[in-house]
Amino acid sequence: MKVLVAVKRVVDANVNIRVKADATGVELSNVKMAMNPFDEIGVEEAVRLKESGTASEVVAVSAGSSACQETLRTALAMGADRAILVNTDMELQPLAVAKILKAIVDRENPKVILLGKQAIDDDSNATGQMLAALLGWSQGTHISKLLVTDNEVEITREIDGGLETLKLTPPSVLTTDLRLNEPRYASLPNIMKAKKKPIDEVIPEELGVDVTPRLTVLKVEEPPKRSAGVKVSSVKELVEKLRDEAGVI
Ligand code: AMP
C-alpha cells in the first residue's frame, strides 16, 4: 500500500509574523521557513504506517518554488522514501493545490493521502476537503487516531464534547490534527541518507493543471495593538471603569 503525504513550506511557527508595509501580505524575505507543523504530523503518521508494515512506500509531495526541496528533504530525513516537487513560482491557493495533488494521485495511485488539517500561513483548512471532492474519495478530517487495514480505514476525530470514530472505505483523504502523534526529529544519519533519496520535479503545466489564483487578497493588516492594563484599587472603581470606560456592563 502506497501512502502519499502533502508537505507545505511555511513561515516557521516560532517566527514573529510582520505585515508588509504596503499591506499586500506578510514579510517573507530573510524569514525562517519550515515544514507546516500539521504536515510533520502527516509525515510521522505515514512513516509509522511503513514501520508497522502497513504501508509499502511513503511519497512526500510539495508544491511551490525550488526552496520546497528543503522541506521535502526534511520529509525524506524523517523516513519518506521519495519525493515529488511540483515546481512553480505562482502563488498557490487551496483549489490549485488540490488540483495539483489530484493529478499526482492519478499518477501514483496511493491508497491514502495525508495532509495537514490546515496550513499555518493561510489557515484555509480547505485543501484536503477540496481534494477529496475532486477525487470522489472518502475523507477523514482533523484526525487524532488512525487505523489502516486492507479494506478499511478507521479514524477518530475530536469533536465538541467527545470523540467521533468513523470507518471509511479506502482510498481516502485524511487530514491530521495536533494530537495524532508527536513527530520525530530527523537524526543526523537519516539527514545524510535523505540527501541520496530521489526528488522528482514536474511543473503544473505537465500535470495539465491551471493554477491561476481565483481569490484576490484585498488587504493584510496587523491586529490592533493591545493597550496596557491598569490596576484598580477597589471593586467600585472596577465596576465604574467597566461601565463608563469599557462600556461592557
Ligand atoms: P490549507 O487548506 O491551505 O489550510 O492547507 C491544508 C494542507 O494542505 C496543508 O497542511 C498541506 O498538507 C496541504 N497543502 C497546502 N498547500 C500545499 C502546498 N503548496 N504543497 C503541498 N501541500 C500543501
PDB file of N, CA, C and O in Angstrom, residues 177-246:
ATOM      1  N   ASP A 177      -4.746  16.188  12.793  1.00  0.00           N
ATOM      2  CA  ASP A 177      -4.903  17.153  13.883  1.00  0.00           C
ATOM      3  C   ASP A 177      -3.721  16.989  14.845  1.00  0.00           C
ATOM      4  O   ASP A 177      -2.974  16.006  14.766  1.00  0.00           O
ATOM      5  N   LEU A 178      -3.624  17.939  15.761  1.00  0.00           N
ATOM      6  CA  LEU A 178      -2.427  18.028  16.616  1.00  0.00           C
ATOM      7  C   LEU A 178      -2.134  16.765  17.411  1.00  0.00           C
ATOM      8  O   LEU A 178      -0.985  16.377  17.581  1.00  0.00           O
ATOM      9  N   ARG A 179      -3.174  16.112  17.923  1.00  0.00           N
ATOM     10  CA  ARG A 179      -2.932  15.013  18.854  1.00  0.00           C
ATOM     11  C   ARG A 179      -2.744  13.653  18.176  1.00  0.00           C
ATOM     12  O   ARG A 179      -2.691  12.635  18.845  1.00  0.00           O
ATOM     13  N   LEU A 180      -2.614  13.624  16.847  1.00  0.00           N
ATOM     14  CA  LEU A 180      -2.433  12.327  16.167  1.00  0.00           C
ATOM     15  C   LEU A 180      -1.134  11.650  16.599  1.00  0.00           C
ATOM     16  O   LEU A 180      -1.093  10.452  16.846  1.00  0.00           O
ATOM     17  N   ASN A 181      -0.066  12.424  16.708  1.00  0.00           N
ATOM     18  CA  ASN A 181       1.221  11.853  17.122  1.00  0.00           C
ATOM     19  C   ASN A 181       2.187  12.988  17.457  1.00  0.00           C
ATOM     20  O   ASN A 181       1.842  14.160  17.268  1.00  0.00           O
ATOM     21  N   GLU A 182       3.356  12.620  17.924  1.00  0.00           N
ATOM     22  CA  GLU A 182       4.410  13.622  18.127  1.00  0.00           C
ATOM     23  C   GLU A 182       5.513  13.351  17.120  1.00  0.00           C
ATOM     24  O   GLU A 182       6.185  12.320  17.203  1.00  0.00           O
ATOM     25  N   PRO A 183       5.677  14.244  16.150  1.00  0.00           N
ATOM     26  CA  PRO A 183       6.655  13.960  15.087  1.00  0.00           C
ATOM     27  C   PRO A 183       8.073  13.816  15.625  1.00  0.00           C
ATOM     28  O   PRO A 183       8.452  14.495  16.570  1.00  0.00           O
ATOM     29  N   ARG A 184       8.829  12.920  15.003  1.00  0.00           N
ATOM     30  CA  ARG A 184      10.224  12.686  15.403  1.00  0.00           C
ATOM     31  C   ARG A 184      11.134  13.784  14.849  1.00  0.00           C
ATOM     32  O   ARG A 184      10.761  14.453  13.878  1.00  0.00           O
ATOM     33  N   TYR A 185      12.278  13.939  15.475  1.00  0.00           N
ATOM     34  CA  TYR A 185      13.325  14.770  14.886  1.00  0.00           C
ATOM     35  C   TYR A 185      14.145  13.860  13.985  1.00  0.00           C
ATOM     36  O   TYR A 185      14.408  12.714  14.350  1.00  0.00           O
ATOM     37  N   ALA A 186      14.549  14.368  12.839  1.00  0.00           N
ATOM     38  CA  ALA A 186      15.378  13.553  11.953  1.00  0.00           C
ATOM     39  C   ALA A 186      16.773  13.429  12.564  1.00  0.00           C
ATOM     40  O   ALA A 186      17.345  14.431  13.000  1.00  0.00           O
ATOM     41  N   SER A 187      17.300  12.215  12.617  1.00  0.00           N
ATOM     42  CA  SER A 187      18.646  12.024  13.163  1.00  0.00           C
ATOM     43  C   SER A 187      19.678  12.417  12.095  1.00  0.00           C
ATOM     44  O   SER A 187      19.364  12.437  10.897  1.00  0.00           O
ATOM     45  N   LEU A 188      20.893  12.691  12.550  1.00  0.00           N
ATOM     46  CA  LEU A 188      21.935  13.108  11.598  1.00  0.00           C
ATOM     47  C   LEU A 188      22.172  12.040  10.507  1.00  0.00           C
ATOM     48  O   LEU A 188      22.208  12.379   9.312  1.00  0.00           O
ATOM     49  N   PRO A 189      22.298  10.756  10.883  1.00  0.00           N
ATOM     50  CA  PRO A 189      22.482   9.742   9.828  1.00  0.00           C
ATOM     51  C   PRO A 189      21.325   9.749   8.810  1.00  0.00           C
ATOM     52  O   PRO A 189      21.551   9.593   7.612  1.00  0.00           O
ATOM     53  N   ASN A 190      20.098   9.955   9.318  1.00  0.00           N
ATOM     54  CA  ASN A 190      18.955   9.975   8.393  1.00  0.00           C
ATOM     55  C   ASN A 190      18.942  11.223   7.515  1.00  0.00           C
ATOM     56  O   ASN A 190      18.485  11.187   6.372  1.00  0.00           O
ATOM     57  N   ILE A 191      19.465  12.328   8.065  1.00  0.00           N
ATOM     58  CA  ILE A 191      19.574  13.553   7.243  1.00  0.00           C
ATOM     59  C   ILE A 191      20.572  13.289   6.114  1.00  0.00           C
ATOM     60  O   ILE A 191      20.340  13.670   4.956  1.00  0.00           O
ATOM     61  N   MET A 192      21.662  12.591   6.445  1.00  0.00           N
ATOM     62  CA  MET A 192      22.669  12.273   5.421  1.00  0.00           C
ATOM     63  C   MET A 192      22.078  11.328   4.373  1.00  0.00           C
ATOM     64  O   MET A 192      22.230  11.538   3.172  1.00  0.00           O
ATOM     65  N   LYS A 193      21.357  10.302   4.851  1.00  0.00           N
ATOM     66  CA  LYS A 193      20.752   9.329   3.925  1.00  0.00           C
ATOM     67  C   LYS A 193      19.746  10.015   3.001  1.00  0.00           C
ATOM     68  O   LYS A 193      19.611   9.671   1.825  1.00  0.00           O
ATOM     69  N   ALA A 194      19.046  11.003   3.547  1.00  0.00           N
ATOM     70  CA  ALA A 194      17.988  11.674   2.776  1.00  0.00           C
ATOM     71  C   ALA A 194      18.549  12.413   1.573  1.00  0.00           C
ATOM     72  O   ALA A 194      17.852  12.625   0.576  1.00  0.00           O
ATOM     73  N   LYS A 195      19.825  12.795   1.658  1.00  0.00           N
ATOM     74  CA  LYS A 195      20.437  13.533   0.540  1.00  0.00           C
ATOM     75  C   LYS A 195      20.483  12.659  -0.713  1.00  0.00           C
ATOM     76  O   LYS A 195      20.557  13.162  -1.822  1.00  0.00           O
ATOM     77  N   LYS A 196      20.481  11.335  -0.512  1.00  0.00           N
ATOM     78  CA  LYS A 196      20.575  10.426  -1.664  1.00  0.00           C
ATOM     79  C   LYS A 196      19.204   9.982  -2.173  1.00  0.00           C
ATOM     80  O   LYS A 196      19.101   9.342  -3.213  1.00  0.00           O
ATOM     81  N   LYS A 197      18.148  10.300  -1.432  1.00  0.00           N
ATOM     82  CA  LYS A 197      16.818   9.849  -1.874  1.00  0.00           C
ATOM     83  C   LYS A 197      16.337  10.752  -3.015  1.00  0.00           C
ATOM     84  O   LYS A 197      16.635  11.944  -3.035  1.00  0.00           O
ATOM     85  N   PRO A 198      15.565  10.188  -3.954  1.00  0.00           N
ATOM     86  CA  PRO A 198      15.189  10.978  -5.134  1.00  0.00           C
ATOM     87  C   PRO A 198      14.059  11.986  -4.897  1.00  0.00           C
ATOM     88  O   PRO A 198      13.118  11.702  -4.165  1.00  0.00           O
ATOM     89  N   ILE A 199      14.234  13.173  -5.518  1.00  0.00           N
ATOM     90  CA  ILE A 199      13.135  14.149  -5.584  1.00  0.00           C
ATOM     91  C   ILE A 199      12.834  14.368  -7.066  1.00  0.00           C
ATOM     92  O   ILE A 199      13.663  14.921  -7.792  1.00  0.00           O
ATOM     93  N   ASP A 200      11.677  13.905  -7.534  1.00  0.00           N
ATOM     94  CA  ASP A 200      11.274  14.151  -8.933  1.00  0.00           C
ATOM     95  C   ASP A 200      10.657  15.537  -9.023  1.00  0.00           C
ATOM     96  O   ASP A 200      10.007  15.988  -8.080  1.00  0.00           O
ATOM     97  N   GLU A 201      10.860  16.177 -10.174  1.00  0.00           N
ATOM     98  CA  GLU A 201      10.255  17.500 -10.345  1.00  0.00           C
ATOM     99  C   GLU A 201       9.330  17.520 -11.546  1.00  0.00           C
ATOM    100  O   GLU A 201       9.665  16.960 -12.596  1.00  0.00           O
ATOM    101  N   VAL A 202       8.174  18.154 -11.372  1.00  0.00           N
ATOM    102  CA  VAL A 202       7.274  18.408 -12.500  1.00  0.00           C
ATOM    103  C   VAL A 202       6.798  19.841 -12.377  1.00  0.00           C
ATOM    104  O   VAL A 202       6.938  20.457 -11.312  1.00  0.00           O
ATOM    105  N   ILE A 203       6.216  20.347 -13.452  1.00  0.00           N
ATOM    106  CA  ILE A 203       5.611  21.678 -13.364  1.00  0.00           C
ATOM    107  C   ILE A 203       4.086  21.509 -13.574  1.00  0.00           C
ATOM    108  O   ILE A 203       3.660  20.522 -14.187  1.00  0.00           O
ATOM    109  N   PRO A 204       3.297  22.427 -13.038  1.00  0.00           N
ATOM    110  CA  PRO A 204       1.843  22.267 -13.119  1.00  0.00           C
ATOM    111  C   PRO A 204       1.352  22.028 -14.554  1.00  0.00           C
ATOM    112  O   PRO A 204       0.418  21.243 -14.764  1.00  0.00           O
ATOM    113  N   GLU A 205       1.987  22.689 -15.551  1.00  0.00           N
ATOM    114  CA  GLU A 205       1.545  22.536 -16.942  1.00  0.00           C
ATOM    115  C   GLU A 205       1.667  21.073 -17.382  1.00  0.00           C
ATOM    116  O   GLU A 205       0.813  20.568 -18.120  1.00  0.00           O
ATOM    117  N   GLU A 206       2.732  20.393 -16.930  1.00  0.00           N
ATOM    118  CA  GLU A 206       2.904  18.970 -17.295  1.00  0.00           C
ATOM    119  C   GLU A 206       1.788  18.118 -16.703  1.00  0.00           C
ATOM    120  O   GLU A 206       1.482  17.047 -17.207  1.00  0.00           O
ATOM    121  N   LEU A 207       1.220  18.609 -15.603  1.00  0.00           N
ATOM    122  CA  LEU A 207       0.124  17.863 -14.975  1.00  0.00           C
ATOM    123  C   LEU A 207      -1.223  18.280 -15.548  1.00  0.00           C
ATOM    124  O   LEU A 207      -2.264  17.749 -15.165  1.00  0.00           O
ATOM    125  N   GLY A 208      -1.191  19.281 -16.444  1.00  0.00           N
ATOM    126  CA  GLY A 208      -2.434  19.775 -17.048  1.00  0.00           C
ATOM    127  C   GLY A 208      -3.283  20.563 -16.055  1.00  0.00           C
ATOM    128  O   GLY A 208      -4.506  20.569 -16.136  1.00  0.00           O
ATOM    129  N   VAL A 209      -2.616  21.207 -15.097  1.00  0.00           N
ATOM    130  CA  VAL A 209      -3.367  21.925 -14.057  1.00  0.00           C
ATOM    131  C   VAL A 209      -3.198  23.439 -14.226  1.00  0.00           C
ATOM    132  O   VAL A 209      -2.082  23.933 -14.371  1.00  0.00           O
ATOM    133  N   ASP A 210      -4.330  24.142 -14.186  1.00  0.00           N
ATOM    134  CA  ASP A 210      -4.314  25.604 -14.243  1.00  0.00           C
ATOM    135  C   ASP A 210      -4.317  26.118 -12.802  1.00  0.00           C
ATOM    136  O   ASP A 210      -5.272  25.887 -12.057  1.00  0.00           O
ATOM    137  N   VAL A 211      -3.214  26.784 -12.417  1.00  0.00           N
ATOM    138  CA  VAL A 211      -3.098  27.205 -11.012  1.00  0.00           C
ATOM    139  C   VAL A 211      -3.428  28.692 -10.810  1.00  0.00           C
ATOM    140  O   VAL A 211      -3.154  29.251  -9.751  1.00  0.00           O
ATOM    141  N   THR A 212      -4.031  29.309 -11.818  1.00  0.00           N
ATOM    142  CA  THR A 212      -4.346  30.737 -11.709  1.00  0.00           C
ATOM    143  C   THR A 212      -5.148  31.007 -10.438  1.00  0.00           C
ATOM    144  O   THR A 212      -6.155  30.339 -10.190  1.00  0.00           O
ATOM    145  N   PRO A 213      -4.715  31.992  -9.623  1.00  0.00           N
ATOM    146  CA  PRO A 213      -5.466  32.294  -8.395  1.00  0.00           C
ATOM    147  C   PRO A 213      -6.913  32.704  -8.694  1.00  0.00           C
ATOM    148  O   PRO A 213      -7.180  33.393  -9.680  1.00  0.00           O
ATOM    149  N   ARG A 214      -7.821  32.237  -7.880  1.00  0.00           N
ATOM    150  CA  ARG A 214      -9.252  32.585  -8.032  1.00  0.00           C
ATOM    151  C   ARG A 214      -9.682  33.637  -7.011  1.00  0.00           C
ATOM    152  O   ARG A 214     -10.735  34.230  -7.120  1.00  0.00           O
ATOM    153  N   LEU A 215      -8.870  33.821  -5.985  1.00  0.00           N
ATOM    154  CA  LEU A 215      -9.204  34.782  -4.930  1.00  0.00           C
ATOM    155  C   LEU A 215      -8.205  35.927  -4.954  1.00  0.00           C
ATOM    156  O   LEU A 215      -7.038  35.720  -5.275  1.00  0.00           O
ATOM    157  N   THR A 216      -8.680  37.126  -4.636  1.00  0.00           N
ATOM    158  CA  THR A 216      -7.784  38.281  -4.578  1.00  0.00           C
ATOM    159  C   THR A 216      -7.683  38.756  -3.132  1.00  0.00           C
ATOM    160  O   THR A 216      -8.720  38.950  -2.483  1.00  0.00           O
ATOM    161  N   VAL A 217      -6.460  38.895  -2.653  1.00  0.00           N
ATOM    162  CA  VAL A 217      -6.278  39.429  -1.291  1.00  0.00           C
ATOM    163  C   VAL A 217      -6.397  40.945  -1.387  1.00  0.00           C
ATOM    164  O   VAL A 217      -5.663  41.587  -2.140  1.00  0.00           O
ATOM    165  N   LEU A 218      -7.327  41.512  -0.655  1.00  0.00           N
ATOM    166  CA  LEU A 218      -7.515  42.965  -0.713  1.00  0.00           C
ATOM    167  C   LEU A 218      -6.540  43.682   0.208  1.00  0.00           C
ATOM    168  O   LEU A 218      -5.952  44.682  -0.150  1.00  0.00           O
ATOM    169  N   LYS A 219      -6.354  43.132   1.409  1.00  0.00           N
ATOM    170  CA  LYS A 219      -5.519  43.835   2.384  1.00  0.00           C
ATOM    171  C   LYS A 219      -5.132  42.886   3.507  1.00  0.00           C
ATOM    172  O   LYS A 219      -5.938  42.049   3.909  1.00  0.00           O
ATOM    173  N   VAL A 220      -3.905  42.982   3.977  1.00  0.00           N
ATOM    174  CA  VAL A 220      -3.482  42.216   5.155  1.00  0.00           C
ATOM    175  C   VAL A 220      -3.066  43.225   6.221  1.00  0.00           C
ATOM    176  O   VAL A 220      -2.266  44.117   5.952  1.00  0.00           O
ATOM    177  N   GLU A 221      -3.654  43.091   7.404  1.00  0.00           N
ATOM    178  CA  GLU A 221      -3.368  44.071   8.458  1.00  0.00           C
ATOM    179  C   GLU A 221      -2.962  43.386   9.750  1.00  0.00           C
ATOM    180  O   GLU A 221      -3.413  42.271  10.033  1.00  0.00           O
ATOM    181  N   GLU A 222      -2.152  44.078  10.552  1.00  0.00           N
ATOM    182  CA  GLU A 222      -1.831  43.601  11.888  1.00  0.00           C
ATOM    183  C   GLU A 222      -3.097  43.714  12.738  1.00  0.00           C
ATOM    184  O   GLU A 222      -3.889  44.635  12.532  1.00  0.00           O
ATOM    185  N   PRO A 223      -3.276  42.826  13.734  1.00  0.00           N
ATOM    186  CA  PRO A 223      -4.387  43.037  14.672  1.00  0.00           C
ATOM    187  C   PRO A 223      -4.140  44.313  15.466  1.00  0.00           C
ATOM    188  O   PRO A 223      -2.979  44.710  15.635  1.00  0.00           O
ATOM    189  N   PRO A 224      -5.204  44.976  15.949  1.00  0.00           N
ATOM    190  CA  PRO A 224      -4.977  46.208  16.716  1.00  0.00           C
ATOM    191  C   PRO A 224      -4.100  45.935  17.933  1.00  0.00           C
ATOM    192  O   PRO A 224      -4.214  44.881  18.551  1.00  0.00           O
ATOM    193  N   LYS A 225      -3.201  46.875  18.220  1.00  0.00           N
ATOM    194  CA  LYS A 225      -2.309  46.713  19.381  1.00  0.00           C
ATOM    195  C   LYS A 225      -3.128  46.758  20.655  1.00  0.00           C
ATOM    196  O   LYS A 225      -4.062  47.560  20.785  1.00  0.00           O
ATOM    197  N   ARG A 226      -2.782  45.890  21.609  1.00  0.00           N
ATOM    198  CA  ARG A 226      -3.496  45.910  22.895  1.00  0.00           C
ATOM    199  C   ARG A 226      -2.858  46.976  23.776  1.00  0.00           C
ATOM    200  O   ARG A 226      -1.645  47.064  23.867  1.00  0.00           O
ATOM    201  N   SER A 227      -3.710  47.794  24.425  1.00  0.00           N
ATOM    202  CA  SER A 227      -3.118  48.812  25.307  1.00  0.00           C
ATOM    203  C   SER A 227      -2.827  48.167  26.669  1.00  0.00           C
ATOM    204  O   SER A 227      -3.424  47.148  27.033  1.00  0.00           O
ATOM    205  N   ALA A 228      -1.932  48.809  27.427  1.00  0.00           N
ATOM    206  CA  ALA A 228      -1.523  48.244  28.712  1.00  0.00           C
ATOM    207  C   ALA A 228      -2.691  48.234  29.691  1.00  0.00           C
ATOM    208  O   ALA A 228      -3.579  49.091  29.616  1.00  0.00           O
ATOM    209  N   GLY A 229      -2.707  47.283  30.621  1.00  0.00           N
ATOM    210  CA  GLY A 229      -3.763  47.219  31.630  1.00  0.00           C
ATOM    211  C   GLY A 229      -3.523  48.221  32.752  1.00  0.00           C
ATOM    212  O   GLY A 229      -2.452  48.832  32.815  1.00  0.00           O
ATOM    213  N   VAL A 230      -4.534  48.426  33.583  1.00  0.00           N
ATOM    214  CA  VAL A 230      -4.350  49.305  34.754  1.00  0.00           C
ATOM    215  C   VAL A 230      -4.776  48.550  36.006  1.00  0.00           C
ATOM    216  O   VAL A 230      -5.571  47.605  35.930  1.00  0.00           O
ATOM    217  N   LYS A 231      -4.209  48.971  37.152  1.00  0.00           N
ATOM    218  CA  LYS A 231      -4.628  48.364  38.421  1.00  0.00           C
ATOM    219  C   LYS A 231      -5.722  49.226  39.025  1.00  0.00           C
ATOM    220  O   LYS A 231      -5.609  50.455  39.037  1.00  0.00           O
ATOM    221  N   VAL A 232      -6.777  48.606  39.511  1.00  0.00           N
ATOM    222  CA  VAL A 232      -7.823  49.379  40.183  1.00  0.00           C
ATOM    223  C   VAL A 232      -7.709  49.121  41.677  1.00  0.00           C
ATOM    224  O   VAL A 232      -7.222  48.075  42.108  1.00  0.00           O
ATOM    225  N   SER A 233      -8.158  50.112  42.459  1.00  0.00           N
ATOM    226  CA  SER A 233      -7.955  49.978  43.908  1.00  0.00           C
ATOM    227  C   SER A 233      -9.168  49.379  44.608  1.00  0.00           C
ATOM    228  O   SER A 233      -9.087  49.002  45.774  1.00  0.00           O
ATOM    229  N   SER A 234     -10.313  49.314  43.934  1.00  0.00           N
ATOM    230  CA  SER A 234     -11.490  48.760  44.610  1.00  0.00           C
ATOM    231  C   SER A 234     -12.449  48.165  43.589  1.00  0.00           C
ATOM    232  O   SER A 234     -12.364  48.463  42.387  1.00  0.00           O
ATOM    233  N   VAL A 235     -13.368  47.368  44.106  1.00  0.00           N
ATOM    234  CA  VAL A 235     -14.397  46.778  43.223  1.00  0.00           C
ATOM    235  C   VAL A 235     -15.247  47.897  42.632  1.00  0.00           C
ATOM    236  O   VAL A 235     -15.633  47.864  41.467  1.00  0.00           O
ATOM    237  N   LYS A 236     -15.481  48.930  43.444  1.00  0.00           N
ATOM    238  CA  LYS A 236     -16.318  50.055  42.989  1.00  0.00           C
ATOM    239  C   LYS A 236     -15.680  50.697  41.748  1.00  0.00           C
ATOM    240  O   LYS A 236     -16.355  50.943  40.743  1.00  0.00           O
ATOM    241  N   GLU A 237     -14.358  50.916  41.865  1.00  0.00           N
ATOM    242  CA  GLU A 237     -13.652  51.537  40.726  1.00  0.00           C
ATOM    243  C   GLU A 237     -13.692  50.622  39.485  1.00  0.00           C
ATOM    244  O   GLU A 237     -13.868  51.083  38.365  1.00  0.00           O
ATOM    245  N   LEU A 238     -13.550  49.310  39.750  1.00  0.00           N
ATOM    246  CA  LEU A 238     -13.587  48.353  38.633  1.00  0.00           C
ATOM    247  C   LEU A 238     -14.935  48.428  37.915  1.00  0.00           C
ATOM    248  O   LEU A 238     -15.001  48.525  36.684  1.00  0.00           O
ATOM    249  N   VAL A 239     -16.003  48.435  38.712  1.00  0.00           N
ATOM    250  CA  VAL A 239     -17.349  48.474  38.117  1.00  0.00           C
ATOM    251  C   VAL A 239     -17.535  49.771  37.333  1.00  0.00           C
ATOM    252  O   VAL A 239     -18.067  49.775  36.216  1.00  0.00           O
ATOM    253  N   GLU A 240     -17.042  50.875  37.894  1.00  0.00           N
ATOM    254  CA  GLU A 240     -17.173  52.174  37.198  1.00  0.00           C
ATOM    255  C   GLU A 240     -16.452  52.136  35.855  1.00  0.00           C
ATOM    256  O   GLU A 240     -16.972  52.597  34.848  1.00  0.00           O
ATOM    257  N   LYS A 241     -15.224  51.575  35.883  1.00  0.00           N
ATOM    258  CA  LYS A 241     -14.443  51.537  34.631  1.00  0.00           C
ATOM    259  C   LYS A 241     -15.117  50.645  33.596  1.00  0.00           C
ATOM    260  O   LYS A 241     -15.157  50.976  32.413  1.00  0.00           O
ATOM    261  N   LEU A 242     -15.622  49.496  34.062  1.00  0.00           N
ATOM    262  CA  LEU A 242     -16.277  48.585  33.118  1.00  0.00           C
ATOM    263  C   LEU A 242     -17.511  49.254  32.503  1.00  0.00           C
ATOM    264  O   LEU A 242     -17.796  49.089  31.319  1.00  0.00           O
ATOM    265  N   ARG A 243     -18.208  50.059  33.339  1.00  0.00           N
ATOM    266  CA  ARG A 243     -19.438  50.691  32.856  1.00  0.00           C
ATOM    267  C   ARG A 243     -19.143  51.955  32.031  1.00  0.00           C
ATOM    268  O   ARG A 243     -19.601  52.097  30.901  1.00  0.00           O
ATOM    269  N   ASP A 244     -18.283  52.819  32.564  1.00  0.00           N
ATOM    270  CA  ASP A 244     -18.107  54.145  31.956  1.00  0.00           C
ATOM    271  C   ASP A 244     -17.050  54.175  30.867  1.00  0.00           C
ATOM    272  O   ASP A 244     -17.171  54.923  29.888  1.00  0.00           O
ATOM    273  N   GLU A 245     -15.948  53.364  31.037  1.00  0.00           N
ATOM    274  CA  GLU A 245     -14.862  53.439  30.048  1.00  0.00           C
ATOM    275  C   GLU A 245     -14.970  52.324  29.019  1.00  0.00           C
ATOM    276  O   GLU A 245     -14.924  52.554  27.823  1.00  0.00           O
ATOM    277  N   ALA A 246     -15.136  51.068  29.518  1.00  0.00           N
ATOM    278  CA  ALA A 246     -15.167  49.943  28.564  1.00  0.00           C
ATOM    279  C   ALA A 246     -16.558  49.781  27.948  1.00  0.00           C
ATOM    280  O   ALA A 246     -16.696  49.258  26.848  1.00  0.00           O
TER     281      ALA A 246
END
